[in-house]
């Protein structure tokens, strides 16, 4: 059965596009699934990466009229400032671990909870060397959130318009703690695939 998830947080720069791309790449390389990204922003990050031609999955610009064939997982990458609650039951909400970023997230989370969404929170870009960030992440983990640490593999992937699962590029493949970051993405995807 095809699963649909929205990656949503009205705040920009929380890692929505990064998560969409890497979850899709993980679905292909670890789970042998066929994902599809719908990039809500037609000039968006995912489209740009897709145009480069190195991705292992398709990215399209809008929700298709007919149900796409042969797709296991649809990931909708939402744009910033989008306060419209997505239609999908499952939401993935990335948030950076700082007080100011939490504000928008909390408002959006409350909105989503009222509508009975299944929410997977990802505390993203966590610098474990910073006590405040580490503690914020741990606190949220205790209530079921996932942690994605800040990592250089994402920077390397971004500069090649690719993902951290791209082993054809040595600067990505050999990047610092790439295995750990991949495991974190895999854990998030496992949770998504388990959701009803
Ligand atoms: N875990 C992370 N480690 C390193 N850089 C990150 C991480 N998460 C996000 N970033 C960086 O932060 C920036 C914003 O991410 P992006 O996915 O474009 O956010 P959004 O789609 O929510 O606006 C990008 O440059 C991205 O590479
Ligand atoms: Mg984006």
Tab-separated table of C-alpha atoms and ligand atoms in Angstrom:
chain	number	residue	atom	x	y	z
A	1	UNK	CA	0.000	0.000	0.000
A	2	UNK	CA	1.171	3.510	-0.804
A	3	UNK	CA	2.022	5.633	2.201
A	4	UNK	CA	1.895	9.432	2.126
A	5	UNK	CA	3.694	11.724	4.557
A	6	UNK	CA	4.069	15.475	4.762
A	7	UNK	CA	7.247	17.107	5.972
A	8	UNK	CA	5.907	20.237	7.561
A	9	UNK	CA	6.966	23.117	9.755
A	10	UNK	CA	5.943	26.657	8.781
A	11	UNK	CA	9.338	27.875	9.925
A	12	UNK	CA	11.954	27.904	7.182
A	13	UNK	CA	15.377	26.366	7.472
A	14	UNK	CA	14.447	23.521	9.836
A	15	UNK	CA	15.583	20.765	7.496
A	16	UNK	CA	12.348	19.900	5.680
A	17	UNK	CA	14.002	19.560	2.290
A	18	UNK	CA	17.072	17.860	3.700
A	19	UNK	CA	14.863	15.315	5.471
A	20	UNK	CA	12.631	14.755	2.438
A	21	UNK	CA	15.610	14.044	0.203
A	22	UNK	CA	17.448	11.813	2.635
A	23	UNK	CA	14.360	9.856	3.706
A	24	UNK	CA	13.619	9.156	0.047
A	25	UNK	CA	17.215	8.110	-0.630
A	26	UNK	CA	17.135	5.854	2.438
A	27	UNK	CA	13.883	4.277	1.241
A	28	UNK	CA	15.638	3.275	-1.971
A	29	UNK	CA	19.008	2.159	-0.673
A	30	UNK	CA	18.030	0.483	2.605
A	31	UNK	CA	14.393	-0.562	2.160
A	32	UNK	CA	14.369	-1.169	-1.593
A	33	UNK	CA	11.227	0.943	-1.941
A	34	UNK	CA	10.153	3.337	-4.698
A	35	UNK	CA	9.538	6.769	-3.186
A	36	UNK	CA	8.346	9.948	-4.852
A	37	UNK	CA	8.912	13.486	-3.598
A	38	UNK	CA	6.335	16.156	-4.237
A	39	UNK	CA	8.141	19.465	-3.912
A	40	UNK	CA	5.522	22.004	-2.957
A	41	UNK	CA	7.876	24.777	-3.985
A	42	UNK	CA	8.363	24.368	-7.759
A	43	UNK	CA	11.708	26.146	-7.678
A	44	UNK	CA	12.525	24.317	-4.481
A	45	UNK	CA	15.499	22.481	-3.110
A	46	UNK	CA	14.333	18.997	-4.088
A	47	UNK	CA	13.539	20.032	-7.665
A	48	UNK	CA	16.963	21.610	-7.944
A	49	UNK	CA	18.664	18.419	-6.744
A	50	UNK	CA	16.523	16.350	-9.066
A	51	UNK	CA	17.485	18.460	-12.072
A	52	UNK	CA	21.103	17.581	-11.394
A	53	UNK	CA	20.160	13.982	-12.228
A	54	UNK	CA	21.953	12.133	-9.455
A	55	UNK	CA	18.982	11.238	-7.286
A	56	UNK	CA	17.733	7.666	-7.092
A	57	UNK	CA	14.064	8.706	-7.027
A	58	UNK	CA	11.700	11.088	-8.782
A	59	UNK	CA	10.725	14.592	-7.710
A	60	UNK	CA	7.639	16.272	-9.114
A	61	UNK	CA	6.270	19.772	-8.643
A	62	UNK	CA	2.667	19.170	-7.709
A	63	UNK	CA	0.231	16.576	-6.454
A	64	UNK	CA	-0.768	14.454	-9.463
A	65	UNK	CA	-4.450	14.121	-10.451
A	66	UNK	CA	-4.248	10.350	-10.601
A	67	UNK	CA	-2.687	8.121	-8.003
A	68	UNK	CA	0.918	7.520	-9.115
A	69	UNK	CA	1.640	3.913	-10.100
A	70	UNK	CA	4.324	1.749	-8.576
A	71	UNK	CA	5.092	4.177	-5.760
A	72	UNK	CA	5.480	2.907	-2.169
A	73	UNK	CA	6.035	6.178	-0.376
A	74	UNK	CA	5.088	9.753	-1.248
A	75	UNK	CA	6.929	12.493	0.619
A	76	UNK	CA	5.494	16.002	0.371
A	77	UNK	CA	8.112	18.665	1.071
A	78	UNK	CA	6.295	21.787	2.235
A	79	UNK	CA	7.557	25.303	1.804
A	80	UNK	CA	8.221	27.819	4.552
A	81	UNK	CA	5.399	30.018	5.872
A	82	UNK	CA	2.881	27.350	4.932
A	83	UNK	CA	0.456	27.395	7.851
A	84	UNK	CA	-2.148	25.284	6.101
A	85	UNK	CA	-2.334	21.980	7.913
A	86	UNK	CA	-1.474	19.208	5.416
A	87	UNK	CA	-4.185	16.695	4.481
A	88	UNK	CA	-2.042	13.662	5.194
A	89	UNK	CA	-2.470	11.732	8.414
A	90	UNK	CA	1.261	11.399	9.008
A	91	UNK	CA	3.376	14.492	9.571
A	92	UNK	CA	7.126	14.663	9.950
A	93	UNK	CA	8.079	17.849	11.759
A	94	UNK	CA	11.734	18.838	11.912
A	95	UNK	CA	12.764	21.524	14.375
A	96	UNK	CA	16.133	22.985	15.330
A	97	UNK	CA	16.849	22.739	19.062
A	98	UNK	CA	16.742	26.416	20.004
A	99	UNK	CA	14.108	28.322	21.902
A	100	UNK	CA	13.179	30.691	19.095
A	101	UNK	CA	12.719	27.835	16.621
A	102	UNK	CA	10.578	25.881	19.080
A	103	UNK	CA	7.984	28.665	19.171
A	104	UNK	CA	6.729	28.151	15.636
A	105	UNK	CA	7.009	24.406	15.978
A	106	UNK	CA	4.886	24.403	19.158
A	107	UNK	CA	2.119	26.398	17.515
A	108	UNK	CA	2.138	24.140	14.466
A	109	UNK	CA	2.275	21.021	16.645
A	110	UNK	CA	-0.758	22.154	18.650
A	111	UNK	CA	-2.666	22.792	15.440
A	112	UNK	CA	-1.790	19.336	14.132
A	113	UNK	CA	-2.640	17.577	17.400
A	114	UNK	CA	-6.113	19.129	17.405
A	115	UNK	CA	-6.692	17.471	14.033
A	116	UNK	CA	-5.488	14.117	15.330
A	117	UNK	CA	-2.425	13.903	13.119
A	118	UNK	CA	0.221	11.286	13.698
A	119	UNK	CA	3.263	13.429	14.307
A	120	UNK	CA	6.869	12.362	14.089
A	121	UNK	CA	9.046	15.102	15.526
A	122	UNK	CA	12.683	15.285	14.486
A	123	UNK	CA	14.939	17.453	16.608
A	124	UNK	CA	17.311	18.394	13.853
A	125	UNK	CA	20.759	19.900	13.512
A	126	UNK	CA	21.561	19.014	17.114
A	127	UNK	CA	25.069	19.902	18.227
A	128	UNK	CA	25.699	17.415	21.049
A	129	UNK	CA	28.617	19.522	22.259
A	130	UNK	CA	26.207	22.267	23.231
A	131	UNK	CA	24.597	21.538	26.525
A	132	UNK	CA	21.380	23.405	25.809
A	133	UNK	CA	20.830	21.660	22.506
A	134	UNK	CA	21.736	18.268	23.933
A	135	UNK	CA	19.296	18.704	26.807
A	136	UNK	CA	16.508	19.987	24.601
A	137	UNK	CA	16.979	17.008	22.302
A	138	UNK	CA	17.012	14.526	25.181
A	139	UNK	CA	13.881	16.033	26.660
A	140	UNK	CA	12.000	15.679	23.401
A	141	UNK	CA	13.351	12.193	22.837
A	142	UNK	CA	11.721	11.148	26.091
A	143	UNK	CA	8.378	12.073	24.594
A	144	UNK	CA	9.036	10.162	21.405
A	145	UNK	CA	10.963	12.557	19.181
A	146	UNK	CA	13.833	11.492	16.967
A	147	UNK	CA	17.216	13.162	16.900
A	148	UNK	CA	19.165	14.051	13.798
A	149	UNK	CA	22.529	15.474	14.694
A	150	UNK	CA	24.200	18.326	12.916
A	151	UNK	CA	26.645	16.752	10.532
A	152	UNK	CA	29.105	17.550	7.787
A	153	UNK	CA	27.816	14.727	5.533
A	154	UNK	CA	24.759	16.887	4.867
A	155	UNK	CA	26.923	19.782	3.780
A	156	UNK	CA	28.868	17.582	1.361
A	157	UNK	CA	25.647	16.115	0.015
A	158	UNK	CA	24.122	19.565	-0.379
A	159	UNK	CA	27.088	20.920	-2.309
A	160	UNK	CA	26.706	18.021	-4.761
A	161	UNK	CA	22.901	18.437	-4.873
A	162	UNK	CA	22.642	14.889	-3.568
A	163	UNK	CA	22.019	12.929	-0.382
A	164	UNK	CA	24.192	11.286	2.259
A	165	UNK	CA	23.223	7.895	0.769
A	166	UNK	CA	25.074	8.747	-2.441
A	167	UNK	CA	28.195	6.565	-2.291
A	168	UNK	CA	29.313	7.481	-5.807
A	169	UNK	CA	30.786	10.713	-4.446
A	170	UNK	CA	33.806	10.102	-2.227
A	171	UNK	CA	33.503	13.331	-0.231
A	172	UNK	CA	30.074	12.131	0.881
A	173	UNK	CA	30.946	8.458	1.261
A	174	UNK	CA	34.029	9.209	3.369
A	175	UNK	CA	32.538	12.096	5.329
A	176	UNK	CA	32.770	12.250	9.103
A	177	UNK	CA	30.251	9.971	10.860
A	178	UNK	CA	28.171	9.468	7.733
A	179	UNK	CA	27.190	6.009	8.991
A	180	UNK	CA	25.742	7.479	12.185
A	181	UNK	CA	23.731	10.078	10.296
A	182	UNK	CA	22.398	7.393	7.929
A	183	UNK	CA	21.285	5.329	10.932
A	184	UNK	CA	19.395	8.289	12.332
A	185	UNK	CA	17.600	8.782	9.013
A	186	UNK	CA	16.854	5.055	8.893
A	187	UNK	CA	15.313	5.164	12.374
A	188	UNK	CA	13.013	8.018	11.314
A	189	UNK	CA	11.983	6.181	8.157
A	190	UNK	CA	11.317	3.002	10.132
A	191	UNK	CA	8.955	4.980	12.353
A	192	UNK	CA	7.216	6.475	9.301
A	193	UNK	CA	6.736	3.057	7.729
A	194	UNK	CA	5.259	1.772	10.982
A	195	UNK	CA	2.665	4.572	11.211
A	196	UNK	CA	-0.866	3.876	10.073
B	1	LIG	N1	21.275	17.868	10.475
B	1	LIG	C1	21.844	18.844	9.747
B	1	LIG	N2	23.198	18.928	9.659
B	1	LIG	C2	23.780	19.895	8.939
B	1	LIG	N3	23.118	20.816	8.243
B	1	LIG	C3	21.769	20.800	8.280
B	1	LIG	C4	21.062	19.818	9.020
B	1	LIG	N4	19.728	20.040	8.863
B	1	LIG	C5	19.623	21.112	8.053
B	1	LIG	N5	20.827	21.572	7.692
B	1	LIG	C6	21.084	22.710	6.805
B	1	LIG	O1	20.199	23.785	7.124
B	1	LIG	C7	19.773	24.421	5.941
B	1	LIG	C8	18.270	24.434	5.848
B	1	LIG	O2	17.785	23.137	5.566
B	1	LIG	P1	16.549	22.892	4.590
B	1	LIG	O3	16.351	21.435	4.447
B	1	LIG	O4	16.719	23.669	3.336
B	1	LIG	O5	15.369	23.535	5.455
B	1	LIG	P2	13.860	23.845	5.050
B	1	LIG	O6	13.516	22.982	3.872
B	1	LIG	O7	13.062	23.501	6.276
B	1	LIG	O8	13.794	25.303	4.742
B	1	LIG	C9	20.431	23.692	4.778
B	1	LIG	O9	21.586	24.373	4.386
B	1	LIG	C10	20.749	22.346	5.371
B	1	LIG	O10	21.809	21.691	4.737
B	2	LIG	MG1	12.791	23.522	1.943
